[in-house]
PDB file of C-alpha atoms and ligand atoms in Angstrom:
ATOM      1  CA  UNK E   3     -14.829  12.631  29.594  1.00  0.00           C
ATOM      2  CA  UNK E   4     -15.840  12.420  25.963  1.00  0.00           C
ATOM      3  CA  UNK E   5     -12.800  12.985  23.732  1.00  0.00           C
ATOM      4  CA  UNK E   6     -12.919  15.630  21.026  1.00  0.00           C
ATOM      5  CA  UNK E   7     -11.196  15.190  17.699  1.00  0.00           C
ATOM      6  CA  UNK E   8     -10.722  17.664  14.879  1.00  0.00           C
ATOM      7  CA  UNK E   9     -11.562  17.039  11.234  1.00  0.00           C
ATOM      8  CA  UNK E  10     -11.785  19.007   7.983  1.00  0.00           C
ATOM      9  CA  UNK E  11     -14.783  21.303   7.765  1.00  0.00           C
ATOM     10  CA  UNK E  12     -14.668  20.663   4.030  1.00  0.00           C
ATOM     11  CA  UNK E  13     -12.745  17.531   3.240  1.00  0.00           C
ATOM     12  CA  UNK E  14     -10.965  17.598  -0.138  1.00  0.00           C
ATOM     13  CA  UNK E  15     -11.746  13.890  -0.588  1.00  0.00           C
ATOM     14  CA  UNK E  16     -15.498  14.612  -0.731  1.00  0.00           C
ATOM     15  CA  UNK E  17     -16.241  12.285   2.149  1.00  0.00           C
ATOM     16  CA  UNK E  18     -14.488   9.166   0.872  1.00  0.00           C
ATOM     17  CA  UNK E  19     -12.827   8.529   4.216  1.00  0.00           C
ATOM     18  CA  UNK E  20      -9.305   9.336   3.010  1.00  0.00           C
ATOM     19  CA  UNK E  21      -8.558  12.065   5.553  1.00  0.00           C
ATOM     20  CA  UNK E  22      -6.669  10.899   8.579  1.00  0.00           C
ATOM     21  CA  UNK E  23      -9.436  11.625  11.072  1.00  0.00           C
ATOM     22  CA  UNK E  24     -10.947   8.417   9.631  1.00  0.00           C
ATOM     23  CA  UNK E  25      -8.351   6.313  11.510  1.00  0.00           C
ATOM     24  CA  UNK E  26      -9.197   7.929  14.785  1.00  0.00           C
ATOM     25  CA  UNK E  27     -12.960   7.735  14.223  1.00  0.00           C
ATOM     26  CA  UNK E  28     -12.624   4.044  13.311  1.00  0.00           C
ATOM     27  CA  UNK E  29     -10.547   3.273  16.422  1.00  0.00           C
ATOM     28  CA  UNK E  30     -13.070   5.038  18.657  1.00  0.00           C
ATOM     29  CA  UNK E  31     -15.921   3.149  16.990  1.00  0.00           C
ATOM     30  CA  UNK E  32     -14.108  -0.193  17.396  1.00  0.00           C
ATOM     31  CA  UNK E  33     -13.797   0.300  21.149  1.00  0.00           C
ATOM     32  CA  UNK E  34     -17.258   1.829  21.575  1.00  0.00           C
ATOM     33  CA  UNK E  35     -16.015   5.195  22.830  1.00  0.00           C
ATOM     34  CA  UNK E  36     -18.342   8.108  21.903  1.00  0.00           C
ATOM     35  CA  UNK E  37     -16.554  11.245  20.716  1.00  0.00           C
ATOM     36  CA  UNK E  38     -17.169  14.821  19.687  1.00  0.00           C
ATOM     37  CA  UNK E  39     -15.838  16.359  16.508  1.00  0.00           C
ATOM     38  CA  UNK E  40     -14.754  19.958  16.051  1.00  0.00           C
ATOM     39  CA  UNK E  41     -14.627  20.885  12.398  1.00  0.00           C
ATOM     40  CA  UNK E  42     -11.872  23.234  11.286  1.00  0.00           C
ATOM     41  CA  UNK E  43     -11.314  25.171   8.092  1.00  0.00           C
ATOM     42  CA  UNK E  44      -7.938  25.217   6.312  1.00  0.00           C
ATOM     43  CA  UNK E  45      -7.482  28.806   7.500  1.00  0.00           C
ATOM     44  CA  UNK E  46      -8.262  27.945  11.137  1.00  0.00           C
ATOM     45  CA  UNK E  47      -5.757  25.066  11.071  1.00  0.00           C
ATOM     46  CA  UNK E  48      -2.958  27.593  10.572  1.00  0.00           C
ATOM     47  CA  UNK E  49      -4.070  29.878  13.428  1.00  0.00           C
ATOM     48  CA  UNK E  50      -2.395  29.887  16.860  1.00  0.00           C
ATOM     49  CA  UNK E  51      -5.345  28.205  18.588  1.00  0.00           C
ATOM     50  CA  UNK E  52      -5.035  25.109  16.388  1.00  0.00           C
ATOM     51  CA  UNK E  53      -1.229  25.240  16.191  1.00  0.00           C
ATOM     52  CA  UNK E  54      -1.194  24.951  19.979  1.00  0.00           C
ATOM     53  CA  UNK E  55      -2.800  21.522  19.504  1.00  0.00           C
ATOM     54  CA  UNK E  56      -1.086  20.471  16.279  1.00  0.00           C
ATOM     55  CA  UNK E  57       2.244  22.240  15.658  1.00  0.00           C
ATOM     56  CA  UNK E  58       2.107  21.487  11.921  1.00  0.00           C
ATOM     57  CA  UNK E  59      -1.344  22.961  11.358  1.00  0.00           C
ATOM     58  CA  UNK E  60      -2.985  19.666  10.443  1.00  0.00           C
ATOM     59  CA  UNK E  61      -5.913  17.482  11.454  1.00  0.00           C
ATOM     60  CA  UNK E  62      -6.714  15.342  13.322  1.00  0.00           C
ATOM     61  CA  UNK E  63      -6.059  16.232  16.934  1.00  0.00           C
ATOM     62  CA  UNK E  64      -7.349  14.473  20.033  1.00  0.00           C
ATOM     63  CA  UNK E  65      -8.296  16.162  23.323  1.00  0.00           C
ATOM     64  CA  UNK E  66      -9.354  14.371  26.465  1.00  0.00           C
ATOM     65  CA  UNK E  67      -9.175  15.477  30.102  1.00  0.00           C
ATOM     66  CA  UNK E  68      -6.426  18.028  29.477  1.00  0.00           C
ATOM     67  CA  UNK E  69      -4.438  15.630  27.284  1.00  0.00           C
ATOM     68  CA  UNK E  70      -3.789  16.868  23.760  1.00  0.00           C
ATOM     69  CA  UNK E  71      -2.430  14.509  21.129  1.00  0.00           C
ATOM     70  CA  UNK E  72      -1.526  14.761  17.465  1.00  0.00           C
ATOM     71  CA  UNK E  73      -0.207  12.155  14.976  1.00  0.00           C
ATOM     72  CA  UNK E  74      -2.740   9.500  14.140  1.00  0.00           C
ATOM     73  CA  UNK E  75      -0.427   6.617  15.054  1.00  0.00           C
ATOM     74  CA  UNK E  76      -0.009   8.010  18.568  1.00  0.00           C
ATOM     75  CA  UNK E  77      -3.715   8.758  18.901  1.00  0.00           C
ATOM     76  CA  UNK E  78      -4.778   5.277  17.789  1.00  0.00           C
ATOM     77  CA  UNK E  79      -2.195   3.699  20.105  1.00  0.00           C
ATOM     78  CA  UNK E  80      -3.504   5.803  23.009  1.00  0.00           C
ATOM     79  CA  UNK E  81      -7.065   4.657  22.320  1.00  0.00           C
ATOM     80  CA  UNK E  82      -5.961   1.039  21.908  1.00  0.00           C
ATOM     81  CA  UNK E  83      -4.036   1.074  25.193  1.00  0.00           C
ATOM     82  CA  UNK E  84      -6.942   2.451  27.181  1.00  0.00           C
ATOM     83  CA  UNK E  85      -9.744   0.314  25.801  1.00  0.00           C
ATOM     84  CA  UNK E  86     -10.125  -3.371  25.102  1.00  0.00           C
ATOM     85  CA  UNK E  87     -10.464  -4.571  21.542  1.00  0.00           C
ATOM     86  CA  UNK E  88      -7.582  -3.184  19.521  1.00  0.00           C
ATOM     87  CA  UNK E  89      -4.506  -4.797  21.083  1.00  0.00           C
ATOM     88  CA  UNK E  90      -4.022  -8.409  22.227  1.00  0.00           C
ATOM     89  CA  UNK E  91      -3.597  -9.146  25.960  1.00  0.00           C
ATOM     90  CA  UNK E  92      -0.497 -11.290  25.408  1.00  0.00           C
ATOM     91  CA  UNK E  93       2.545  -8.998  25.756  1.00  0.00           C
ATOM     92  CA  UNK E  94       4.423 -10.371  22.745  1.00  0.00           C
ATOM     93  CA  UNK E  95       1.375 -10.313  20.481  1.00  0.00           C
ATOM     94  CA  UNK E  96       0.703  -6.752  21.666  1.00  0.00           C
ATOM     95  CA  UNK E  97       4.243  -5.690  20.769  1.00  0.00           C
ATOM     96  CA  UNK E  98       3.874  -7.293  17.340  1.00  0.00           C
ATOM     97  CA  UNK E  99       0.576  -5.460  16.712  1.00  0.00           C
ATOM     98  CA  UNK E 100       2.319  -2.190  17.591  1.00  0.00           C
ATOM     99  CA  UNK E 101       5.108  -3.096  15.129  1.00  0.00           C
ATOM    100  CA  UNK E 102       2.480  -3.358  12.409  1.00  0.00           C
ATOM    101  CA  UNK E 103       1.141   0.087  13.358  1.00  0.00           C
ATOM    102  CA  UNK E 104       4.622   1.545  12.884  1.00  0.00           C
ATOM    103  CA  UNK E 105       5.092  -0.464   9.703  1.00  0.00           C
ATOM    104  CA  UNK E 106       1.899   1.043   8.270  1.00  0.00           C
ATOM    105  CA  UNK E 107       3.038   4.635   8.793  1.00  0.00           C
ATOM    106  CA  UNK E 108       6.810   4.183   8.351  1.00  0.00           C
ATOM    107  CA  UNK E 109       7.278   1.508   5.711  1.00  0.00           C
ATOM    108  CA  UNK E 110       4.073   1.450   3.672  1.00  0.00           C
ATOM    109  CA  UNK E 111       2.668   4.965   3.855  1.00  0.00           C
ATOM    110  CA  UNK E 112       5.877   6.708   2.729  1.00  0.00           C
ATOM    111  CA  UNK E 113       5.931   5.471  -0.884  1.00  0.00           C
ATOM    112  CA  UNK E 114       2.146   5.919  -1.112  1.00  0.00           C
ATOM    113  CA  UNK E 115       2.453   9.554  -0.060  1.00  0.00           C
ATOM    114  CA  UNK E 116       5.113  10.039  -2.734  1.00  0.00           C
ATOM    115  CA  UNK E 117       2.530   9.036  -5.322  1.00  0.00           C
ATOM    116  CA  UNK E 118       0.042  11.569  -3.946  1.00  0.00           C
ATOM    117  CA  UNK E 119       2.729  14.255  -4.093  1.00  0.00           C
ATOM    118  CA  UNK E 120       3.664  13.336  -7.668  1.00  0.00           C
ATOM    119  CA  UNK E 121       0.032  13.300  -8.815  1.00  0.00           C
ATOM    120  CA  UNK E 122      -1.127  16.477  -7.127  1.00  0.00           C
ATOM    121  CA  UNK E 123       1.615  18.815  -5.848  1.00  0.00           C
ATOM    122  CA  UNK E 124       3.967  17.997  -8.762  1.00  0.00           C
ATOM    123  CA  UNK E 125       1.348  17.360 -11.433  1.00  0.00           C
ATOM    124  CA  UNK E 126       2.524  20.211 -13.653  1.00  0.00           C
ATOM    125  CA  UNK E 127       6.246  19.557 -13.418  1.00  0.00           C
ATOM    126  CA  UNK E 128       7.970  18.552 -16.656  1.00  0.00           C
ATOM    127  CA  UNK E 129       9.581  15.497 -15.019  1.00  0.00           C
ATOM    128  CA  UNK E 130       6.475  14.085 -13.318  1.00  0.00           C
ATOM    129  CA  UNK E 131       5.491  11.723 -16.155  1.00  0.00           C
ATOM    130  CA  UNK E 132       9.004  10.275 -16.121  1.00  0.00           C
ATOM    131  CA  UNK E 133       9.055   9.930 -12.361  1.00  0.00           C
ATOM    132  CA  UNK E 134       5.637   8.286 -11.905  1.00  0.00           C
ATOM    133  CA  UNK E 135       6.641   4.747 -13.004  1.00  0.00           C
ATOM    134  CA  UNK E 136       9.482   4.758 -10.433  1.00  0.00           C
ATOM    135  CA  UNK E 137       7.185   5.963  -7.687  1.00  0.00           C
ATOM    136  CA  UNK E 138       4.603   3.303  -8.569  1.00  0.00           C
ATOM    137  CA  UNK E 139       7.233   0.562  -8.681  1.00  0.00           C
ATOM    138  CA  UNK E 140       8.435   1.497  -5.206  1.00  0.00           C
ATOM    139  CA  UNK E 141       4.873   1.040  -3.996  1.00  0.00           C
ATOM    140  CA  UNK E 142       4.593  -2.288  -5.855  1.00  0.00           C
ATOM    141  CA  UNK E 143       7.771  -3.463  -4.156  1.00  0.00           C
ATOM    142  CA  UNK E 144       6.284  -2.832  -0.700  1.00  0.00           C
ATOM    143  CA  UNK E 145       2.870  -4.209  -1.649  1.00  0.00           C
ATOM    144  CA  UNK E 146       4.484  -7.393  -2.935  1.00  0.00           C
ATOM    145  CA  UNK E 147       6.306  -7.878   0.345  1.00  0.00           C
ATOM    146  CA  UNK E 148       3.198  -7.136   2.378  1.00  0.00           C
ATOM    147  CA  UNK E 149       1.132  -9.458   0.175  1.00  0.00           C
ATOM    148  CA  UNK E 150       3.590 -12.278   0.923  1.00  0.00           C
ATOM    149  CA  UNK E 151       3.370 -11.545   4.664  1.00  0.00           C
ATOM    150  CA  UNK E 152      -0.415 -11.694   4.725  1.00  0.00           C
ATOM    151  CA  UNK E 153      -0.787 -14.661   2.390  1.00  0.00           C
ATOM    152  CA  UNK E 154      -4.200 -16.210   3.003  1.00  0.00           C
ATOM    153  CA  UNK E 155      -4.541 -14.859   6.534  1.00  0.00           C
ATOM    154  CA  UNK E 156      -7.487 -12.730   7.496  1.00  0.00           C
ATOM    155  CA  UNK E 157      -5.453 -10.166   9.437  1.00  0.00           C
ATOM    156  CA  UNK E 158      -1.746  -9.348   9.858  1.00  0.00           C
ATOM    157  CA  UNK E 159      -1.153 -11.310  13.053  1.00  0.00           C
ATOM    158  CA  UNK E 160      -4.051 -13.293  14.457  1.00  0.00           C
ATOM    159  CA  UNK E 161      -7.103 -11.290  15.482  1.00  0.00           C
ATOM    160  CA  UNK E 162      -7.909  -7.846  14.052  1.00  0.00           C
ATOM    161  CA  UNK E 163      -5.793  -5.204  15.827  1.00  0.00           C
ATOM    162  CA  UNK E 164      -4.793  -1.548  15.731  1.00  0.00           C
ATOM    163  CA  UNK E 165      -2.050  -2.725  13.329  1.00  0.00           C
ATOM    164  CA  UNK E 166      -4.704  -3.775  10.824  1.00  0.00           C
ATOM    165  CA  UNK E 167      -6.680  -0.598  11.396  1.00  0.00           C
ATOM    166  CA  UNK E 168      -3.658   1.539  10.538  1.00  0.00           C
ATOM    167  CA  UNK E 169      -2.608  -0.670   7.610  1.00  0.00           C
ATOM    168  CA  UNK E 170      -6.071  -0.745   6.032  1.00  0.00           C
ATOM    169  CA  UNK E 171      -6.416   3.047   6.240  1.00  0.00           C
ATOM    170  CA  UNK E 172      -2.973   3.492   4.676  1.00  0.00           C
ATOM    171  CA  UNK E 173      -3.710   1.022   1.840  1.00  0.00           C
ATOM    172  CA  UNK E 174      -7.058   2.705   1.141  1.00  0.00           C
ATOM    173  CA  UNK E 175      -5.092   5.689  -0.150  1.00  0.00           C
ATOM    174  CA  UNK E 176      -4.349   3.497  -3.207  1.00  0.00           C
ATOM    175  CA  UNK E 177      -7.964   2.782  -4.094  1.00  0.00           C
ATOM    176  CA  UNK E 178      -8.142   5.183  -7.030  1.00  0.00           C
ATOM    177  CA  UNK E 179      -4.691   4.270  -8.404  1.00  0.00           C
ATOM    178  CA  UNK E 180      -5.713   0.646  -9.096  1.00  0.00           C
ATOM    179  CA  UNK E 181      -2.375  -0.572  -7.654  1.00  0.00           C
ATOM    180  CA  UNK E 182      -4.067  -2.453  -4.857  1.00  0.00           C
ATOM    181  CA  UNK E 183      -5.987  -4.592  -7.356  1.00  0.00           C
ATOM    182  CA  UNK E 184      -2.679  -6.024  -8.575  1.00  0.00           C
ATOM    183  CA  UNK E 185      -2.520  -7.834  -5.210  1.00  0.00           C
ATOM    184  CA  UNK E 186      -5.879  -9.610  -4.779  1.00  0.00           C
ATOM    185  CA  UNK E 187      -5.141 -10.724  -1.206  1.00  0.00           C
ATOM    186  CA  UNK E 188      -4.407  -7.118  -0.198  1.00  0.00           C
ATOM    187  CA  UNK E 189      -7.534  -5.848  -1.945  1.00  0.00           C
ATOM    188  CA  UNK E 190      -9.531  -8.505  -0.066  1.00  0.00           C
ATOM    189  CA  UNK E 191      -7.812  -7.526   3.195  1.00  0.00           C
ATOM    190  CA  UNK E 192      -8.821  -3.884   2.737  1.00  0.00           C
ATOM    191  CA  UNK E 193     -12.376  -4.944   1.842  1.00  0.00           C
ATOM    192  CA  UNK E 194     -12.528  -6.992   5.066  1.00  0.00           C
ATOM    193  CA  UNK E 195     -11.503  -3.929   7.047  1.00  0.00           C
ATOM    194  CA  UNK E 196     -14.057  -1.754   5.296  1.00  0.00           C
ATOM    195  CA  UNK E 197     -16.778  -4.326   5.998  1.00  0.00           C
ATOM    196  CA  UNK E 198     -16.352  -4.015   9.757  1.00  0.00           C
ATOM    197  CA  UNK E 199     -19.386  -2.328  11.338  1.00  0.00           C
ATOM    198  CA  UNK E 200     -17.117   0.107  13.225  1.00  0.00           C
ATOM    199  CA  UNK E 201     -15.492   1.174   9.942  1.00  0.00           C
ATOM    200  CA  UNK E 202     -18.919   1.717   8.418  1.00  0.00           C
ATOM    201  CA  UNK E 203     -20.046   3.875  11.342  1.00  0.00           C
ATOM    202  CA  UNK E 204     -16.875   5.972  11.131  1.00  0.00           C
ATOM    203  CA  UNK E 205     -17.224   6.302   7.362  1.00  0.00           C
ATOM    204  CA  UNK E 206     -20.868   7.360   7.621  1.00  0.00           C
ATOM    205  CA  UNK E 207     -20.026   9.954  10.295  1.00  0.00           C
ATOM    206  CA  UNK E 208     -17.325  11.632   8.196  1.00  0.00           C
ATOM    207  CA  UNK E 209     -19.471  11.394   5.040  1.00  0.00           C
ATOM    208  CA  UNK E 210     -22.282  13.191   6.887  1.00  0.00           C
ATOM    209  CA  UNK E 211     -19.858  16.100   7.445  1.00  0.00           C
ATOM    210  CA  UNK E 212     -19.187  16.258   3.705  1.00  0.00           C
ATOM    211  CA  UNK E 213     -22.909  16.175   2.891  1.00  0.00           C
ATOM    212  CA  UNK E 214     -23.623  18.956   5.381  1.00  0.00           C
ATOM    213  CA  UNK E 215     -20.802  21.057   3.893  1.00  0.00           C
ATOM    214  CA  UNK E 216     -22.332  20.634   0.411  1.00  0.00           C
ATOM    215  CA  UNK E 217     -25.675  21.975   1.643  1.00  0.00           C
ATOM    216  CA  UNK E 218     -24.108  25.220   2.870  1.00  0.00           C
TER     217      UNK E 218
HETATM  218  N1  GTB K  16       1.377  12.490  10.236  1.00  0.00           N
HETATM  219  C1  GTB K  16       0.143  13.192  10.497  1.00  0.00           C
HETATM  220  C2  GTB K  16      -0.849  12.252  11.170  1.00  0.00           C
HETATM  221  O1  GTB K  16      -0.797  11.037  10.898  1.00  0.00           O
HETATM  222  O2  GTB K  16      -1.658  12.712  11.989  1.00  0.00           O
HETATM  223  C3  GTB K  16      -0.378  13.729   9.180  1.00  0.00           C
HETATM  224  C4  GTB K  16      -1.646  14.565   9.335  1.00  0.00           C
HETATM  225  C5  GTB K  16      -2.092  15.084   7.984  1.00  0.00           C
HETATM  226  O3  GTB K  16      -1.420  14.895   6.939  1.00  0.00           O
HETATM  227  N2  GTB K  16      -3.236  15.755   7.982  1.00  0.00           N
HETATM  228  C6  GTB K  16      -3.753  16.302   6.756  1.00  0.00           C
HETATM  229  C7  GTB K  16      -3.870  17.815   6.891  1.00  0.00           C
HETATM  230  O4  GTB K  16      -4.275  18.318   7.906  1.00  0.00           O
HETATM  231  C8  GTB K  16      -5.155  15.754   6.504  1.00  0.00           C
HETATM  232  S1  GTB K  16      -5.116  14.035   6.142  1.00  0.00           S
HETATM  233  N3  GTB K  16      -3.524  18.525   5.815  1.00  0.00           N
HETATM  234  C9  GTB K  16      -3.673  19.943   5.774  1.00  0.00           C
HETATM  235  C10 GTB K  16      -2.364  20.654   5.737  1.00  0.00           C
HETATM  236  O5  GTB K  16      -1.313  20.030   5.912  1.00  0.00           O
HETATM  237  O6  GTB K  16      -2.416  21.868   5.536  1.00  0.00           O
HETATM  238  C11 GTB K  16      -4.270  14.066   4.529  1.00  0.00           C
HETATM  239  C12 GTB K  16      -5.253  13.990   3.414  1.00  0.00           C
HETATM  240  C13 GTB K  16      -5.777  15.131   2.849  1.00  0.00           C
HETATM  241  C14 GTB K  16      -6.636  15.021   1.789  1.00  0.00           C
HETATM  242  C15 GTB K  16      -6.951  13.777   1.287  1.00  0.00           C
HETATM  243  N4  GTB K  16      -7.822  13.658   0.157  1.00  0.00           N
HETATM  244  O7  GTB K  16      -8.356  14.657  -0.312  1.00  0.00           O
HETATM  245  O8  GTB K  16      -8.025  12.529  -0.335  1.00  0.00           O
HETATM  246  C16 GTB K  16      -6.441  12.641   1.859  1.00  0.00           C
HETATM  247  C17 GTB K  16      -5.575  12.751   2.938  1.00  0.00           C
END
């Protein structure tokens, strides 16, 4: 059965692939699994029908043969476990790739989300200007450590995996901030991810949604 995912009807990022459905689209493209997309408005995301799929009223969700999933890490892991191409066959290498998936959402994404909160939700607070350097330095600390881990390698641990897919999508949140450019090997790593044909297909698909929403 073709899985169905949900995505923003009108993405606030204007189609730049920053919304989290991008991770799921990219994973599905990497493994060659066709999918349907149901677009939801912000209002619909808070209604019972969507809350039954995603208790926090967010996108994306994933539905397939009566299975309903939320949380992008879990969705990408589900896809990677059921299709070849995103996790190594060797059990230890597979476990390490899954560690990198958790690292992306637990260790790296947290400080990056703090920056988004400071810049948008807390933009008008009197203390935001004072707080921003601390928030940015926490990100730099993690990026420095990650930069050392990657070194000159192409991917985090051998061949491209779901760990890289999650990490690249998390790091892309920093594109506008310029912080990524302070770590040339990380900027190159993200560029390598974005150059993958599956990424391009996923990006084009979500950008087409934005373009269609502009025409309405
Ligand atoms: N932990 C969950 C997961 O990984 O699935 C988080 C899901 C999540 O945060 N979804 C966001 C959402 O539905 C969309 S991606 N938000 C609506 C709400 O909470 O009411 C976050 C996002 C939104 C906008 C941009 N942007 O404009 O650049 C980027 C990322």
